[in-house]
Each structure stands twice: as C-alpha cells, then as structure tokens.
Short mmCIF file of C-alpha atoms and ligand atoms in Angstrom, two decimals:
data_model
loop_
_atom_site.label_atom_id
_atom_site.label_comp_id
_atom_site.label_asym_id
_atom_site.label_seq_id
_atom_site.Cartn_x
_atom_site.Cartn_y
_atom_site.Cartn_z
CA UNK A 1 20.56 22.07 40.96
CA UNK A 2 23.68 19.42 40.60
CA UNK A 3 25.14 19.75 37.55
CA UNK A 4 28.41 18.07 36.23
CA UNK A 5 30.17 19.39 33.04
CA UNK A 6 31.56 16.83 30.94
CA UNK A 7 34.01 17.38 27.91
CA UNK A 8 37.77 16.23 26.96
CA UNK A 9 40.87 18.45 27.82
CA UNK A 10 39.99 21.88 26.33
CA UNK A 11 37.07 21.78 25.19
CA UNK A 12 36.19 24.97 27.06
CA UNK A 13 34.91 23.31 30.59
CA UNK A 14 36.40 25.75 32.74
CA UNK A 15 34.72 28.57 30.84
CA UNK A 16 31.86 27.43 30.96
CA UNK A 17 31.36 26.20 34.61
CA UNK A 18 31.69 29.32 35.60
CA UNK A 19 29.14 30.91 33.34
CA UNK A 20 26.29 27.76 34.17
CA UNK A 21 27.43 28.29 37.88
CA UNK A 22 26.48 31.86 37.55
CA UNK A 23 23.05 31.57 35.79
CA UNK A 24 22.62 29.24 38.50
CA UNK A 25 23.79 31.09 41.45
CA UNK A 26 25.71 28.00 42.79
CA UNK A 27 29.16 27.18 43.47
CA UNK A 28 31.63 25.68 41.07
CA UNK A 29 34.90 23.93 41.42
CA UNK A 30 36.99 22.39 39.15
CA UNK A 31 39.37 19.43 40.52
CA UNK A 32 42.26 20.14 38.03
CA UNK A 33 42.51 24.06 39.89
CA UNK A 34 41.80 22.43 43.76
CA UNK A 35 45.11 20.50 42.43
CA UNK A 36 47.23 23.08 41.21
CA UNK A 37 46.39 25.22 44.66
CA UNK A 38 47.32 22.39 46.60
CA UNK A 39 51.11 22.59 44.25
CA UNK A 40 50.85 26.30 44.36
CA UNK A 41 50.53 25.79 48.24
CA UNK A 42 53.32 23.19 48.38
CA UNK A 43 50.75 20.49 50.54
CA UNK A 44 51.68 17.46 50.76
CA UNK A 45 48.53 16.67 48.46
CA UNK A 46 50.16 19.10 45.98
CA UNK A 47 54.10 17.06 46.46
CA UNK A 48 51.68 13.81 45.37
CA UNK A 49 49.57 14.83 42.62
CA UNK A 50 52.24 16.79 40.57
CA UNK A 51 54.15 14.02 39.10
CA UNK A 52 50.49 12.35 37.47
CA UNK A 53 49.56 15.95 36.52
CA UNK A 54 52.74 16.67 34.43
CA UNK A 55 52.77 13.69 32.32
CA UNK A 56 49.03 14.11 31.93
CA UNK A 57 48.26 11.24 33.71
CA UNK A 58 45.16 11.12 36.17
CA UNK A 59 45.41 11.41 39.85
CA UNK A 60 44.89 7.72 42.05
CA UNK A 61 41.07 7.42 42.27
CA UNK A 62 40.73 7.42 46.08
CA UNK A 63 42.88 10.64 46.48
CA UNK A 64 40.84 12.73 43.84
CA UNK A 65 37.49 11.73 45.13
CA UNK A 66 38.23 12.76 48.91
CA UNK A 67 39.34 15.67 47.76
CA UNK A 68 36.27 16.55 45.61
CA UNK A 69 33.76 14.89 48.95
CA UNK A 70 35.22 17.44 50.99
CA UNK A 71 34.52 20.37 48.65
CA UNK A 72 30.58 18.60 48.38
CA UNK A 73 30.27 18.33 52.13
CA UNK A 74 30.09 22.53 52.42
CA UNK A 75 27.25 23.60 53.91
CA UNK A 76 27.26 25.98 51.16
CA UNK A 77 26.52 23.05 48.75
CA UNK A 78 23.29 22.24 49.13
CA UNK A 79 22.10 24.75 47.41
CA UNK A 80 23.41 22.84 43.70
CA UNK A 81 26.64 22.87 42.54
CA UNK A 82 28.94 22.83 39.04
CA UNK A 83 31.24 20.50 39.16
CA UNK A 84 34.15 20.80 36.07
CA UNK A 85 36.63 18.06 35.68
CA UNK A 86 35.02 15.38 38.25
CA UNK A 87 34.23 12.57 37.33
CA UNK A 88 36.61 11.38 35.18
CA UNK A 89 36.59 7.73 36.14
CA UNK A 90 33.53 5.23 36.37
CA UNK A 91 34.75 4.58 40.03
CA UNK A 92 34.51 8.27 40.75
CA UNK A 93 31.23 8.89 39.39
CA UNK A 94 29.98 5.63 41.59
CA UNK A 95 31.43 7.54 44.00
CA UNK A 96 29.57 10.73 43.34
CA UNK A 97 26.22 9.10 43.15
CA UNK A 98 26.71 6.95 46.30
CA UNK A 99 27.58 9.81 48.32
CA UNK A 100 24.89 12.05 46.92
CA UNK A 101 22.43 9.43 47.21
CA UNK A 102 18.76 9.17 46.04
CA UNK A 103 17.12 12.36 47.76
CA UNK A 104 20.00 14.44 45.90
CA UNK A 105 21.18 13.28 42.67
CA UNK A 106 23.24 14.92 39.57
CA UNK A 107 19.83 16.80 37.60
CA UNK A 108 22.15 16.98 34.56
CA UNK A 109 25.10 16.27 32.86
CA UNK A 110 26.23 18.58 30.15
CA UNK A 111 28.29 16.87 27.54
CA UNK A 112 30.56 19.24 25.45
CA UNK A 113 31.61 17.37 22.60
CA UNK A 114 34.74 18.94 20.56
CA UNK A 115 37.08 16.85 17.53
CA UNK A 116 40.59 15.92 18.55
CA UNK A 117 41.91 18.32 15.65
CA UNK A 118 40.57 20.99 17.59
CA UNK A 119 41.36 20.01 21.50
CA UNK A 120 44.86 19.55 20.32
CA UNK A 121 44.56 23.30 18.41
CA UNK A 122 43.41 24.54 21.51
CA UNK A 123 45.33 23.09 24.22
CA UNK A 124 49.09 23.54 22.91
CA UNK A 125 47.92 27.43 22.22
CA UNK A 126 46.64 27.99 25.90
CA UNK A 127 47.64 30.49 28.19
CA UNK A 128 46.38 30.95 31.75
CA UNK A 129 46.26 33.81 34.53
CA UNK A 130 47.98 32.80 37.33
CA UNK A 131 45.76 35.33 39.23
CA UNK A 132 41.96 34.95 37.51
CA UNK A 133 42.52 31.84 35.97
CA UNK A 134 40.99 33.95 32.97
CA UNK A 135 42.00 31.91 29.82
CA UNK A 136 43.50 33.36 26.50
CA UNK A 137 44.90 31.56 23.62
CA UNK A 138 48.25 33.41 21.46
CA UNK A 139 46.04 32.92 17.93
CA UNK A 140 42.47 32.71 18.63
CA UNK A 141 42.25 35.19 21.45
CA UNK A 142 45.07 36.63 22.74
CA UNK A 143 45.39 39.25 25.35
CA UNK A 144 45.56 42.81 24.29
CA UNK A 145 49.21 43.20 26.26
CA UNK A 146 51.58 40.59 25.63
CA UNK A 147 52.04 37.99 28.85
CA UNK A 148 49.40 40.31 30.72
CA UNK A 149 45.91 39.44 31.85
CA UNK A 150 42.85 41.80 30.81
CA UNK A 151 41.24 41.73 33.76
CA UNK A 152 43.42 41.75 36.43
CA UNK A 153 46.91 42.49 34.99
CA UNK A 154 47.96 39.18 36.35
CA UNK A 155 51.08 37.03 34.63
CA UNK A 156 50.34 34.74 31.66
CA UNK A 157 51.60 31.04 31.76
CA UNK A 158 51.38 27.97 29.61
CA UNK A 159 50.47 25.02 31.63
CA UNK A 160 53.27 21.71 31.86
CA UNK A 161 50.49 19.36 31.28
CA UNK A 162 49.62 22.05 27.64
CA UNK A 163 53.33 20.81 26.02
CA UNK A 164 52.28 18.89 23.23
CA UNK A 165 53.07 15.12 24.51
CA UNK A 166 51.52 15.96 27.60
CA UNK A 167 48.07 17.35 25.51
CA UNK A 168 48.25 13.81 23.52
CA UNK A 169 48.43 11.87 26.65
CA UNK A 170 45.98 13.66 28.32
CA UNK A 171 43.20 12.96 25.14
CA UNK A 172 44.82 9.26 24.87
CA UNK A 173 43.22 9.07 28.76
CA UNK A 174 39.94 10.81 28.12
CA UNK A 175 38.96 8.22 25.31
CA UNK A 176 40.09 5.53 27.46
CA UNK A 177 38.43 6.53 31.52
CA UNK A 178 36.79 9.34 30.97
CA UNK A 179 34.51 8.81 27.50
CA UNK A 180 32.78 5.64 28.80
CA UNK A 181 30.89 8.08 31.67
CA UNK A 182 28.95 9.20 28.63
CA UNK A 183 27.42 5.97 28.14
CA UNK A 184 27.04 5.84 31.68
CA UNK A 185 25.10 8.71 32.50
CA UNK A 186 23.13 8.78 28.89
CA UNK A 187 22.10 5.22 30.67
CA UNK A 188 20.67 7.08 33.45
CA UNK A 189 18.62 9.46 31.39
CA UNK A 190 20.36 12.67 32.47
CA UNK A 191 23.06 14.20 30.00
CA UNK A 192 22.17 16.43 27.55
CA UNK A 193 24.93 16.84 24.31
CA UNK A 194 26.06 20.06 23.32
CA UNK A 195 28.18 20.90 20.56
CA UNK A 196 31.22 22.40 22.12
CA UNK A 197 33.05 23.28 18.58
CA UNK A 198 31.05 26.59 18.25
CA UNK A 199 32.47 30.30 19.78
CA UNK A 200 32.74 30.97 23.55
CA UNK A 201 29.26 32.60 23.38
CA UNK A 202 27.13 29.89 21.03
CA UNK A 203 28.47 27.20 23.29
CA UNK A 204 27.75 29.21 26.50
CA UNK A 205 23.82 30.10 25.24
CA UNK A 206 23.29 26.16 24.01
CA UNK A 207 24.63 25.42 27.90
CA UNK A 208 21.91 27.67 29.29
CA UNK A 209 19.20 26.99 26.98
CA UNK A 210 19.67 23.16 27.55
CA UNK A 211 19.34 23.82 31.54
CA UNK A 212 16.46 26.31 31.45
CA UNK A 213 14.78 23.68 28.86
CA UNK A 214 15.06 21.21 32.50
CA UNK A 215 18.37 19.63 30.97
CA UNK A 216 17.49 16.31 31.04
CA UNK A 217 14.73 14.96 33.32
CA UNK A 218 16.42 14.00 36.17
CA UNK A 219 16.88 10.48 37.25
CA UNK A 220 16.59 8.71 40.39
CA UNK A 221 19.01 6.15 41.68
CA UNK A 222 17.19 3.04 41.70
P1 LIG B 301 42.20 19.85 34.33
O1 LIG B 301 42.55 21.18 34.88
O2 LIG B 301 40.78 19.44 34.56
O3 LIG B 301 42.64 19.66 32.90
O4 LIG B 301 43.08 18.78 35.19
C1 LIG B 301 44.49 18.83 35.18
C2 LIG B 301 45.06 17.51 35.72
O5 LIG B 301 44.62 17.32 37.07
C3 LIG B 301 44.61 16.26 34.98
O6 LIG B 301 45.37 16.01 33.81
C4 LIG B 301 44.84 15.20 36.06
O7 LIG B 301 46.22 14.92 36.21
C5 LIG B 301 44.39 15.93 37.31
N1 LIG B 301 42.93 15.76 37.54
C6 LIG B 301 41.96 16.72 37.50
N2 LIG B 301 40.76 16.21 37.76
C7 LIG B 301 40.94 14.87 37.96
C8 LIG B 301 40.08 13.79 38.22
N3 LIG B 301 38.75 13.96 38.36
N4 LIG B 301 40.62 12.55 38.36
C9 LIG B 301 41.95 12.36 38.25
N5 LIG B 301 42.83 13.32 37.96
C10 LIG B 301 42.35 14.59 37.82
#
C-alpha cells in the first residue's frame, strides 16, 4: 500500500506516519528529516537546502523530488510506503505519479486537517529529540525531565524553522503550494479527510480506521 500523509506544518504528520507505517508494516520517510540528516551530515545537499529551510521557505522542486525518487527506488519499497512531507508542490506530486506510474499508484491520501490557531500553538511550543526524533511540546506534553528525551535520554531542541516568523512563513506557504494538492488528489478520488484537531490517539485510530475501511478506492492514472 502507497500512502501519502497530507497536513500543514504541525499538524502531527510525523507522528502519525510512523504509526500508519507500522499498522502497515512498510517503510516511512519524511523529506523534512532526509533534509536535516543531509545538514546534520554537512553534504553538500545539506550546505544547499539549509538556507530555504530556516526561513521556512521550500526546497527548489527538482532537488527535493530526486531526493525523495531515490528513497522510492529501494528495493525495499515495493512493498508500500508512507510518505510524510512529500508532495508539497503540484509539480512534485506530477512527479510522484509519473514515476509511480499506472501499475503502482498512491491507494490513499490521508488529509489531516488542523486550524491555524492551533498549528501556530503547536509549532512555536515544539521540541524535538535529536536522537528519536520523539516529539514533546513544553505545555501540552512535556517530557518528564527537563531538556531530556523519555525514551532514549537523548537532548531536546527547538527547531530554527519553529521561531515564530519562521512558523508563519511556513503556514503562509502551505496555503499557497501545498493546499491546492487537496483539490488535486480529492480530483482523483483517493484522499480521505481526517480531523487532525483531536488527541495523539483519536487522530491516530481515525488514520487506521480510514485505511482498514480501504481509504479511498484507489484510482488509476488515466
Ligand atoms: P518538515 O520537517 O516536513 O516540516 O520540513 C522542514 C523543511 O524542509 C520545510 O520547511 C522545507 O524547507 C523543507 N522541505 C521538506 N519537505 C519538502 C518538500 N516536499 N518540498 C520542499 N521543501 C521541503
């Protein structure tokens, strides 16, 4: 099963990826962390992409979908996948579907749907593992140790692209190329709306229900 999550900045994608990608015992990646490793790795990818990803401005087209082609083209891949974060553009999801072609097309697209009161709540109280990636937030649910990780102990950070201009920005360019793929794909017949507003767990069980329920039937590239 192909399955892209769909949702503005914070409206609990990551989370959830993981969860759908483990009920469906495939692979997920998420384009904003293949990014960060290639910064954390000091690539020459990484040198590029930082400057877009601290003013919370998108990465060039062409770079982010070779990026996210070469994750696809694992062997490991055709088993389904999760993808979280990509497509953000019309040209990228063109992209997508061209290279996945008819026999193998996105089954469903999950769109989390949250208010900008609450992305902006969320986003400018967000702290990150640098280890896990586990995320916390300092109000709504923050760690039990101060600037520590549950799980693994690793060191809490705030994300640049979190500061509040940057979490503005970043919803400014959502509305304008990334909210017109849900036209696109409700076009196509596959993307199924969930409310993305509710608790970590509601949100998670309306995910799974909606893909168990078949998602959306899926549509063939004509
Ligand atoms: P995220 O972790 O998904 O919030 O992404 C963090 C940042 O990485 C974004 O604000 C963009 O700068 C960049 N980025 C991630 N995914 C994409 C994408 N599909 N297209 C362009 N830029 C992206």
């Amino acid at each position: 099963m192909r399955v892209v999550l769909l949702g503005p900045p914070g409206a609990g994608k990551g989370t959830q990826a993981q969860r759908v990608a483990d009920a469906l015992s495939v692979s997920r990646v998420s384009s904003g962390d293949l990014f960060r490793e290639h910064r954390e790795r000091g690539t020459e990818l990484g040198r590029l992409v930082g400057t877009y990803m601290d003013r919370g401005a998108l990465v060039p087209d062409e770079v982010t979908i070779d990026m996210v082609m070469d994750w696809i083209d694992d062997p490991d891949r055709r088993r389904g996948f999760v993808l979280d974060g990509f497509p953000r553009t019309l040209a990228q999801a063109k992209a997508l579907d061209g290279r996945l072609g008819r026999q193998e097309p996105i089954d469903t697209v999950l769109y989390m749907d949250v208010s900008v009161e609450e992305l902006t709540r969320r986003l400018t109280g967000r702290l990150l593992c640098r280890e896990c990636q586990t995320p916390y937030h300092e109000s709504f649910s923050p760690p039990s140790r101060e600037g520590e990780c549950d799980h693994c102990g690793g060191d809490l950070y705030r994300r640049t692209d979190d500061m509040p201009e940057a979490v503005g920005r970043r919803i400014e360019v959502y509305k304008d190329q990334t909210e017109p793929l849900v036209a696109y794909y409700r076009a196509r017949g596959n993307l199924v709306e969930i409310d993305g507003q509710g608790s970590m767990e509601q949100v998670a069980d309306a995910l799974i229900h909606a893909l168990r329920q078949g998602g959306a039937a899926p549509t063939r590239q004509s």
